[in-house]
mmCIF file of C-alpha atoms and ligand atoms in Angstrom:
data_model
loop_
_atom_site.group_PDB
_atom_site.id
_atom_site.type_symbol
_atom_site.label_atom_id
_atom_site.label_comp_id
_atom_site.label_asym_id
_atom_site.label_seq_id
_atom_site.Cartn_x
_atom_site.Cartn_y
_atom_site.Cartn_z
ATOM 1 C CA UNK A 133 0.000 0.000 0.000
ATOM 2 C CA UNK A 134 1.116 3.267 -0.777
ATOM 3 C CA UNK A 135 0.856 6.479 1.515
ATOM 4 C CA UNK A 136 0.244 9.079 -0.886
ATOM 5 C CA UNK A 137 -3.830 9.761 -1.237
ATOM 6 C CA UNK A 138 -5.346 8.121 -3.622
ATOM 7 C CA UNK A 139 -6.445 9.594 -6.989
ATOM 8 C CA UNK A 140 -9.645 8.092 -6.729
ATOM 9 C CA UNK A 141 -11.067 7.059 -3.722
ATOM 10 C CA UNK A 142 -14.812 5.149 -4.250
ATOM 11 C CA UNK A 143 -16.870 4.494 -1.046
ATOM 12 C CA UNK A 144 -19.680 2.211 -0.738
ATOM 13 C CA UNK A 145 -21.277 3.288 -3.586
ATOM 14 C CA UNK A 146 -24.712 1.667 -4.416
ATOM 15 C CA UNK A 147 -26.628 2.405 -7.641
ATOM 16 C CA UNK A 148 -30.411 1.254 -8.619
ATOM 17 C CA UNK A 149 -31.660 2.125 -11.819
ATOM 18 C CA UNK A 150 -35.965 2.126 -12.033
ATOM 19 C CA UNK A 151 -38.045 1.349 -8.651
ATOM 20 C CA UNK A 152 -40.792 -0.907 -6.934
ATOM 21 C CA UNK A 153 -40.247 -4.799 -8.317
ATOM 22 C CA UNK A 154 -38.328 -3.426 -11.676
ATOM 23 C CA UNK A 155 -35.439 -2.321 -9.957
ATOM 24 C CA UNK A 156 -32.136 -3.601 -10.802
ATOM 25 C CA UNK A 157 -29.341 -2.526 -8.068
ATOM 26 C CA UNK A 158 -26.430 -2.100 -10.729
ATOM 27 C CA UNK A 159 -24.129 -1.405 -7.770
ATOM 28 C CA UNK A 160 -23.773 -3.141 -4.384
ATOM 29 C CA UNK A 161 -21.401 -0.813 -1.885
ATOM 30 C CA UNK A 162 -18.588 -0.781 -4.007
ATOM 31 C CA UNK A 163 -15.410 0.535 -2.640
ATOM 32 C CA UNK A 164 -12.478 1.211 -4.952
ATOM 33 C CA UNK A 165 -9.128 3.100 -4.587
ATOM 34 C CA UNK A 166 -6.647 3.912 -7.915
ATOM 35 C CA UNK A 167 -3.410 6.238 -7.362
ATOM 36 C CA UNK A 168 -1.809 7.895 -9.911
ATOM 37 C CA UNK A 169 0.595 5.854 -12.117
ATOM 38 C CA UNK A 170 -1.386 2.799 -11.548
ATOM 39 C CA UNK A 171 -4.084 1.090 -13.946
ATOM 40 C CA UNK A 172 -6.497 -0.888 -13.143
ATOM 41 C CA UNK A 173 -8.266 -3.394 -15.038
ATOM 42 C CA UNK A 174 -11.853 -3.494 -14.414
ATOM 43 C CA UNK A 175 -13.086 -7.155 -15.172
ATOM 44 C CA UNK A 176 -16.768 -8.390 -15.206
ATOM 45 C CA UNK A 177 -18.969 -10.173 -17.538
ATOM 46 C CA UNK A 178 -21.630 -8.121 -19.307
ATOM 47 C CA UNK A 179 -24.162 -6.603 -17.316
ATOM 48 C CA UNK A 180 -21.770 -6.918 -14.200
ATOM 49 C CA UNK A 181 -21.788 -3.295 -13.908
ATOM 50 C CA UNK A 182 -18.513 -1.794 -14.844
ATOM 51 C CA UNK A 183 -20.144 1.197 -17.356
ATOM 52 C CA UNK A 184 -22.157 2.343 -14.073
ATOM 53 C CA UNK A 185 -19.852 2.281 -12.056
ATOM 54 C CA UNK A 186 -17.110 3.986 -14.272
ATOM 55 C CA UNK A 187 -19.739 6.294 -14.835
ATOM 56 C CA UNK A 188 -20.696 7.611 -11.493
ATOM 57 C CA UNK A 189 -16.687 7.644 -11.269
ATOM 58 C CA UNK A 190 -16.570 9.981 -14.166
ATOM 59 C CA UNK A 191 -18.956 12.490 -13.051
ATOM 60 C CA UNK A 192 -21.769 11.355 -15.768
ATOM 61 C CA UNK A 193 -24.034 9.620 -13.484
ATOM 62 C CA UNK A 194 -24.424 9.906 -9.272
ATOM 63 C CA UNK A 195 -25.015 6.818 -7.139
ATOM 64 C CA UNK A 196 -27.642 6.445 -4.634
ATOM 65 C CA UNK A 197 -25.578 6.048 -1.708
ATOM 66 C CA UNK A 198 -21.579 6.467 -1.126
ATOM 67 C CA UNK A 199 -19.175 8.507 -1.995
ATOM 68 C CA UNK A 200 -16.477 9.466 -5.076
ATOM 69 C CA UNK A 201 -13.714 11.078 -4.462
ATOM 70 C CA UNK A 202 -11.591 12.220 -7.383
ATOM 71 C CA UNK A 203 -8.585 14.353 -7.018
ATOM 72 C CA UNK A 204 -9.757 15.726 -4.002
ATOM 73 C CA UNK A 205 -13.041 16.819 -5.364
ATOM 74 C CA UNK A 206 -16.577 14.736 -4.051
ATOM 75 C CA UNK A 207 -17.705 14.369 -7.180
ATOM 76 C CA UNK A 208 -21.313 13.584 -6.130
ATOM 77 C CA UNK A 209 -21.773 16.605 -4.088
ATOM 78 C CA UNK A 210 -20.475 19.262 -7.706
ATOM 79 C CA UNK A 211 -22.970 21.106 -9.243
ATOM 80 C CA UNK A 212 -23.387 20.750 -12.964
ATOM 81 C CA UNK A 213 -20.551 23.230 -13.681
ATOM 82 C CA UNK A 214 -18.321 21.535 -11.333
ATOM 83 C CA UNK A 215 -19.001 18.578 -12.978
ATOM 84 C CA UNK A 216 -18.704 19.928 -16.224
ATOM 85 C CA UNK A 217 -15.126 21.387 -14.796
ATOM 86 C CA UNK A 218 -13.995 18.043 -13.429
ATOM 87 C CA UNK A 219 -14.732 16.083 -17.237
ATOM 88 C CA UNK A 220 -12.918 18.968 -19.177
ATOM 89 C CA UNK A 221 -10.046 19.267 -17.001
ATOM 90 C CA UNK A 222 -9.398 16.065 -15.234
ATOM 91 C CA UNK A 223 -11.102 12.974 -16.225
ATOM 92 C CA UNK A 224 -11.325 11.776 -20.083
ATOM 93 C CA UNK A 225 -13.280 8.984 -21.250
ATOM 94 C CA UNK A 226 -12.500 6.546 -23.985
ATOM 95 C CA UNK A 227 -15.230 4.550 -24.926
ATOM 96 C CA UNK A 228 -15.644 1.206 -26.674
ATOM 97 C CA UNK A 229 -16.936 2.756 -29.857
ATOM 98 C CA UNK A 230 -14.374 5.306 -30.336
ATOM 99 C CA UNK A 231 -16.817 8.252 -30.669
ATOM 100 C CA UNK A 232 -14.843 10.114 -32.880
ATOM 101 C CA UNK A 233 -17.096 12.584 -35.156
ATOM 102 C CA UNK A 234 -16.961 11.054 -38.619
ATOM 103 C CA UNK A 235 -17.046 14.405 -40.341
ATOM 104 C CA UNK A 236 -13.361 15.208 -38.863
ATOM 105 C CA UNK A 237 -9.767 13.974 -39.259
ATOM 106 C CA UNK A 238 -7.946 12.201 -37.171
ATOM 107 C CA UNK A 239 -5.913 15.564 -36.125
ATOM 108 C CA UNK A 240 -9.513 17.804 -35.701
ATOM 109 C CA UNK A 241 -10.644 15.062 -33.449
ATOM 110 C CA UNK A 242 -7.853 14.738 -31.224
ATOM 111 C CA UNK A 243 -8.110 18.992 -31.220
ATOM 112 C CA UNK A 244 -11.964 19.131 -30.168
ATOM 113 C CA UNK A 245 -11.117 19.242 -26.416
ATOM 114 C CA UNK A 246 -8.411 21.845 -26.762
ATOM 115 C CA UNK A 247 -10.737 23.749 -29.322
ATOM 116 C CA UNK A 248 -13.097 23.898 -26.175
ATOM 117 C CA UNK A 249 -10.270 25.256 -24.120
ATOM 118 C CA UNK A 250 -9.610 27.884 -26.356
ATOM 119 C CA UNK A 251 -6.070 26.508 -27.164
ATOM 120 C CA UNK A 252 -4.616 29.336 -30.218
ATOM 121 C CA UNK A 253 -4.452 27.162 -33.626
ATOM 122 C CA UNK A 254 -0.787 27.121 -33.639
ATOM 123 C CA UNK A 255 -0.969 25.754 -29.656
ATOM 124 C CA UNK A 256 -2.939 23.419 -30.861
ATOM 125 C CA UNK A 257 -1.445 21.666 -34.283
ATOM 126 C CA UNK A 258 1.349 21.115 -32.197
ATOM 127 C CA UNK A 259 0.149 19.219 -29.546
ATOM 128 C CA UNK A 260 -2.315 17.538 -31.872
ATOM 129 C CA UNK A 261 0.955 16.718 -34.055
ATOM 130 C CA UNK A 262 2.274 15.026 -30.391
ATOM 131 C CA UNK A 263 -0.434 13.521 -29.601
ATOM 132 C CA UNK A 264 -0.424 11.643 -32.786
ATOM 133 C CA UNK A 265 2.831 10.836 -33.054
ATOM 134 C CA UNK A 266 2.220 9.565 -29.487
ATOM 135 C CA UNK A 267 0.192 7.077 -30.447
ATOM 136 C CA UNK A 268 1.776 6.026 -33.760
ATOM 137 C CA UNK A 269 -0.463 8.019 -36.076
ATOM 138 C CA UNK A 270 1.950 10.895 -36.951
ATOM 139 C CA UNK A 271 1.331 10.025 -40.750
ATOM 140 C CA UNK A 272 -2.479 10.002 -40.459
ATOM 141 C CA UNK A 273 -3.452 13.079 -38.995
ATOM 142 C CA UNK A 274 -5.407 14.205 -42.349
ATOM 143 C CA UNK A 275 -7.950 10.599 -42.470
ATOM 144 C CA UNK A 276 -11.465 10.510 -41.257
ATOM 145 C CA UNK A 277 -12.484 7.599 -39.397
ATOM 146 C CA UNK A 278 -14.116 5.721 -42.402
ATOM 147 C CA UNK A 279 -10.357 5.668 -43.334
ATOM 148 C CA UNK A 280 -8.542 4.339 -40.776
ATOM 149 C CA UNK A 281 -9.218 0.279 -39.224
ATOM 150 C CA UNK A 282 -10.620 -0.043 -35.844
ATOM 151 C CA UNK A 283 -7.497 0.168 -33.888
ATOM 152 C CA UNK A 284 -6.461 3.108 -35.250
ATOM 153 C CA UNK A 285 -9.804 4.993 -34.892
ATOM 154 C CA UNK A 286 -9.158 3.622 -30.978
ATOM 155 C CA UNK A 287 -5.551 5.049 -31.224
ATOM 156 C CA UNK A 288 -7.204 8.501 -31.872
ATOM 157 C CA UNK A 289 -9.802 8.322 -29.351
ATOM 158 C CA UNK A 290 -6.830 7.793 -26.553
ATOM 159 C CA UNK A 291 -5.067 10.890 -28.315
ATOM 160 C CA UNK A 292 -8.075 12.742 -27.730
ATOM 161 C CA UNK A 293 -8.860 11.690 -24.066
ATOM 162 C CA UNK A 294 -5.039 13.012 -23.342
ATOM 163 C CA UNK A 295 -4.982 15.880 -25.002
ATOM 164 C CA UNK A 296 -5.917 17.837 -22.097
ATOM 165 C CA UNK A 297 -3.674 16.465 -20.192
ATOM 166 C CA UNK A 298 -6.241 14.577 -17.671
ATOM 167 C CA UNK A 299 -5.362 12.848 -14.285
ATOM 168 C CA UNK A 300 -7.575 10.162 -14.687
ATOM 169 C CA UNK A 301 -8.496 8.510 -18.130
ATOM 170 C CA UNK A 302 -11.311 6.054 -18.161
ATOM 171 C CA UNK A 303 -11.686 3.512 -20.531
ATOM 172 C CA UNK A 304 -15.294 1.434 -21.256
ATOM 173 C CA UNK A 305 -14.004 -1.812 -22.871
ATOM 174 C CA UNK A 306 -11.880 0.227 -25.383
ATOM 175 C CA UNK A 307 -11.014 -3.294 -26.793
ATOM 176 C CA UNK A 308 -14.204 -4.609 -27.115
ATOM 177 C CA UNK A 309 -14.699 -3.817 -30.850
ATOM 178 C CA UNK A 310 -11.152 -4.847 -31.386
ATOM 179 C CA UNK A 311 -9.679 -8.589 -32.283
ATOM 180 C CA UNK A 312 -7.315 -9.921 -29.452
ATOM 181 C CA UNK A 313 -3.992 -8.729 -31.190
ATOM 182 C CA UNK A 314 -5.379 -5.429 -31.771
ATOM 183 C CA UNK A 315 -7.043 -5.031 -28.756
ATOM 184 C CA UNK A 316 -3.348 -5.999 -26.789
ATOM 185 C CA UNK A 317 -1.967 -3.140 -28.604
ATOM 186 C CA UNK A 318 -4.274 -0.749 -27.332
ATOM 187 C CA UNK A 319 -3.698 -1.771 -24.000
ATOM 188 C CA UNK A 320 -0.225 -1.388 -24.459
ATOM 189 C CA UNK A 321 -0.404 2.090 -25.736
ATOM 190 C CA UNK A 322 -2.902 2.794 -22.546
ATOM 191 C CA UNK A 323 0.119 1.449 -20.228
ATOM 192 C CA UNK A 324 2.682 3.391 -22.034
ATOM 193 C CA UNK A 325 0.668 6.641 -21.296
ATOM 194 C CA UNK A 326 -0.187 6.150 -17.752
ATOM 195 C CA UNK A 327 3.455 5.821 -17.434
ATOM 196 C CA UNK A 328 4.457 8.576 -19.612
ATOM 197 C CA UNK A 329 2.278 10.913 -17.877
ATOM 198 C CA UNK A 330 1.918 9.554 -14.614
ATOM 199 C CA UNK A 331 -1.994 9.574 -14.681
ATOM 200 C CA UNK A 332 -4.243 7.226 -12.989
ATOM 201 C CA UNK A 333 -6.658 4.702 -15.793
ATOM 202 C CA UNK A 334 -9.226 2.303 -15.022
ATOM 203 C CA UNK A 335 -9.722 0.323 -18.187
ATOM 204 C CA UNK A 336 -12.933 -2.218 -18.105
ATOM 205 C CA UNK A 337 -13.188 -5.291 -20.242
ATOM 206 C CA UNK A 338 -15.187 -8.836 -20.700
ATOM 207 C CA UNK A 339 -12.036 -9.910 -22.012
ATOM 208 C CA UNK A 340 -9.811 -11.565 -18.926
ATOM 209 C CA UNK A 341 -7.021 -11.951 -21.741
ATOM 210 C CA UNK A 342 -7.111 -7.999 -22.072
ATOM 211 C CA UNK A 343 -5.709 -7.771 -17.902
ATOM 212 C CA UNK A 344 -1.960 -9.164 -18.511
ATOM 213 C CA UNK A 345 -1.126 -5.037 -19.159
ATOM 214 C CA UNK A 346 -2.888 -3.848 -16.065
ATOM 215 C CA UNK A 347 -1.286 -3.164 -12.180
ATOM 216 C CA UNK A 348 -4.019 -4.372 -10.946
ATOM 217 C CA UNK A 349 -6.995 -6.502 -11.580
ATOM 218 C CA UNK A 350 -10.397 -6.102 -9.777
ATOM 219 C CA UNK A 351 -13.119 -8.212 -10.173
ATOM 220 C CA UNK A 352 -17.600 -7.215 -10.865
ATOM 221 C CA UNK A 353 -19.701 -10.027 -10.251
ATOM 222 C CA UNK A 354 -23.328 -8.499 -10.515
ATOM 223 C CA UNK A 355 -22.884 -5.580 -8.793
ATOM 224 C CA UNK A 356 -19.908 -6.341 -6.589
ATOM 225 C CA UNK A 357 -16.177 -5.825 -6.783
ATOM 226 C CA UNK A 358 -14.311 -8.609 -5.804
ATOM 227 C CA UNK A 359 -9.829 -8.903 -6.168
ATOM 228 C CA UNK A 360 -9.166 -10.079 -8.961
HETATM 229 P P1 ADP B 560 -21.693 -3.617 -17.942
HETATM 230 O O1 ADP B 560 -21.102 -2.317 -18.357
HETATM 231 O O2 ADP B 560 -20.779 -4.446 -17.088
HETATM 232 O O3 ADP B 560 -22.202 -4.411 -19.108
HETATM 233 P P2 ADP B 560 -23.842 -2.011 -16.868
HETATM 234 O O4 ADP B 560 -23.261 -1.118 -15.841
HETATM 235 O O5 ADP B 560 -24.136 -1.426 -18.197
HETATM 236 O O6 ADP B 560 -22.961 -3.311 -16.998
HETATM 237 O O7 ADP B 560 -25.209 -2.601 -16.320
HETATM 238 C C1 ADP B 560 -25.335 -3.194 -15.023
HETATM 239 C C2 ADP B 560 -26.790 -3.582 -14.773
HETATM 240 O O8 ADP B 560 -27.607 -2.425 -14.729
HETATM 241 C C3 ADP B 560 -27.410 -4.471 -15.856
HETATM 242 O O9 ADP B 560 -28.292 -5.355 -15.238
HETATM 243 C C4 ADP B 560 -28.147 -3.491 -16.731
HETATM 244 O O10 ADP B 560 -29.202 -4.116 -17.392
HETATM 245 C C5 ADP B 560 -28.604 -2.466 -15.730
HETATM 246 N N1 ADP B 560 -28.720 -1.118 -16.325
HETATM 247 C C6 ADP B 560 -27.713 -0.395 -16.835
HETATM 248 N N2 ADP B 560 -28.127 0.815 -17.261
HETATM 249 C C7 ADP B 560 -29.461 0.838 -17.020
HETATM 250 C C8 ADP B 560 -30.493 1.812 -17.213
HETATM 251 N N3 ADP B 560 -30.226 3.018 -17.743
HETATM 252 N N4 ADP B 560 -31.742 1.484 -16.816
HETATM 253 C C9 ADP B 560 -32.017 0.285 -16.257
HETATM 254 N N5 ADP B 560 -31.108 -0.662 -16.034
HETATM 255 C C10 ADP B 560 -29.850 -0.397 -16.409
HETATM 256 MG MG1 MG B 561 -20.657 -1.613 -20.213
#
């Protein structure tokens, strides 16, 4: 265990979704820490729970009972703006498909957060440039997602989610629309960047094969986190 505060610190969180004899508790008092410079693997069958609970994590959904800490902040008691603050500047989502906007290059797409910051255009091609050279798409900054395979168009998505820099990247079975080969590669990139930049990543998957990358495997079983 390490004595430094944790980046993330999740406290008997419980989530139900609907009411009366149609509920479904997504989320049984789940308690999860993740420091920086660590990633986790988040490992569960579908329907196990992993998108709520990286979700409430995130800021885009509150639990019913418990608390998230991240960075310091309690991210269920922000208002929207606070919220809104914490996804722009600290947390960055990659999801499992992509979400890139089709109508933009790779290089626009990776720019969109930085566009929303108000980076100048010059600030911006440059970091875009690193960005994509980061993660082995220096030549392919000018193709649109219909032109570029799936692990590429994942490859952009994680040069997006960094481009502001973020403490904590989450990842929602990145690898799921990806073969086995692929979808190594991608975890490999993820690794290299928590390292790089010393940021905290909890990457979920169905995929137990997809774990060998991570610190640190945990375990959802309907609802509850067990060790991995
Ligand atoms: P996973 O990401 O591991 O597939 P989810 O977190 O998406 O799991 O779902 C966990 C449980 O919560 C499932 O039983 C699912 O059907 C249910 N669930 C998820 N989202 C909703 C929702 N918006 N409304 C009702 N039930 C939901
Ligand atoms: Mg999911």
């Amino acid at each position: 265990m390490t004595t430094a505060s944790p980046l993330v610190a999740v406290q008997g969180v419980r989530r139900t979704y609907g009411a009366g004899h149609t509920a479904v508790t997504a989320l049984h008092n789940a308690s999860i820490e993740v420091c920086a410079g660590e990633m986790v693997a988040l490992v569960g069958r579908s329907g196990s729970g992993k998108t709520t609970l990286l979700n409430i994590i995130g800021g885009l959904d509150r639990p019913d009972a418990g608390t998230v800490r991240v960075d310091g902040s309690e991210v269920t008691g922000l208002d929207e703006l606070e919220a809104d603050a914490l996804r722009r500047d600290t947390v960055a989502f990659v999801f499992q498909g992509f979400g890139l906007v089709p109508e933009l290059t790779a290089a626009e797409n990776v720019g969109l957060p930085l566009r929303l910051k108000d980076w100048s255009p010059e600030d911006r091609e440059h970091r875009v440039a690193l960005l994509l050279e980061l993660v082995g798409l220096g030549e392919h900054g000018a193709h649109r997602p219909d032109e570029m395979s799936g692990g590429q168009m994942q490859r952009v998505a994680i040069a997006r989610a960094l481009a502001s820099s973020p403490k904590l990247l989450i990842a929602d079975e990145p690898t799921g629309q990806l073969d086995t080969e692929t979808g190594l590669a991608v975890m490999a990139l993820i690794r290299g960047v928590v390292e790089a930049e010393g940021m905290a990543a909890i990457v979920s998957t169905h995929d137990p094969v997809m774990i060998a990358l991570a610190d640190r495997a945990v375990r959802i079983e309907d609802g509850r986190l067990v060790d991995a």
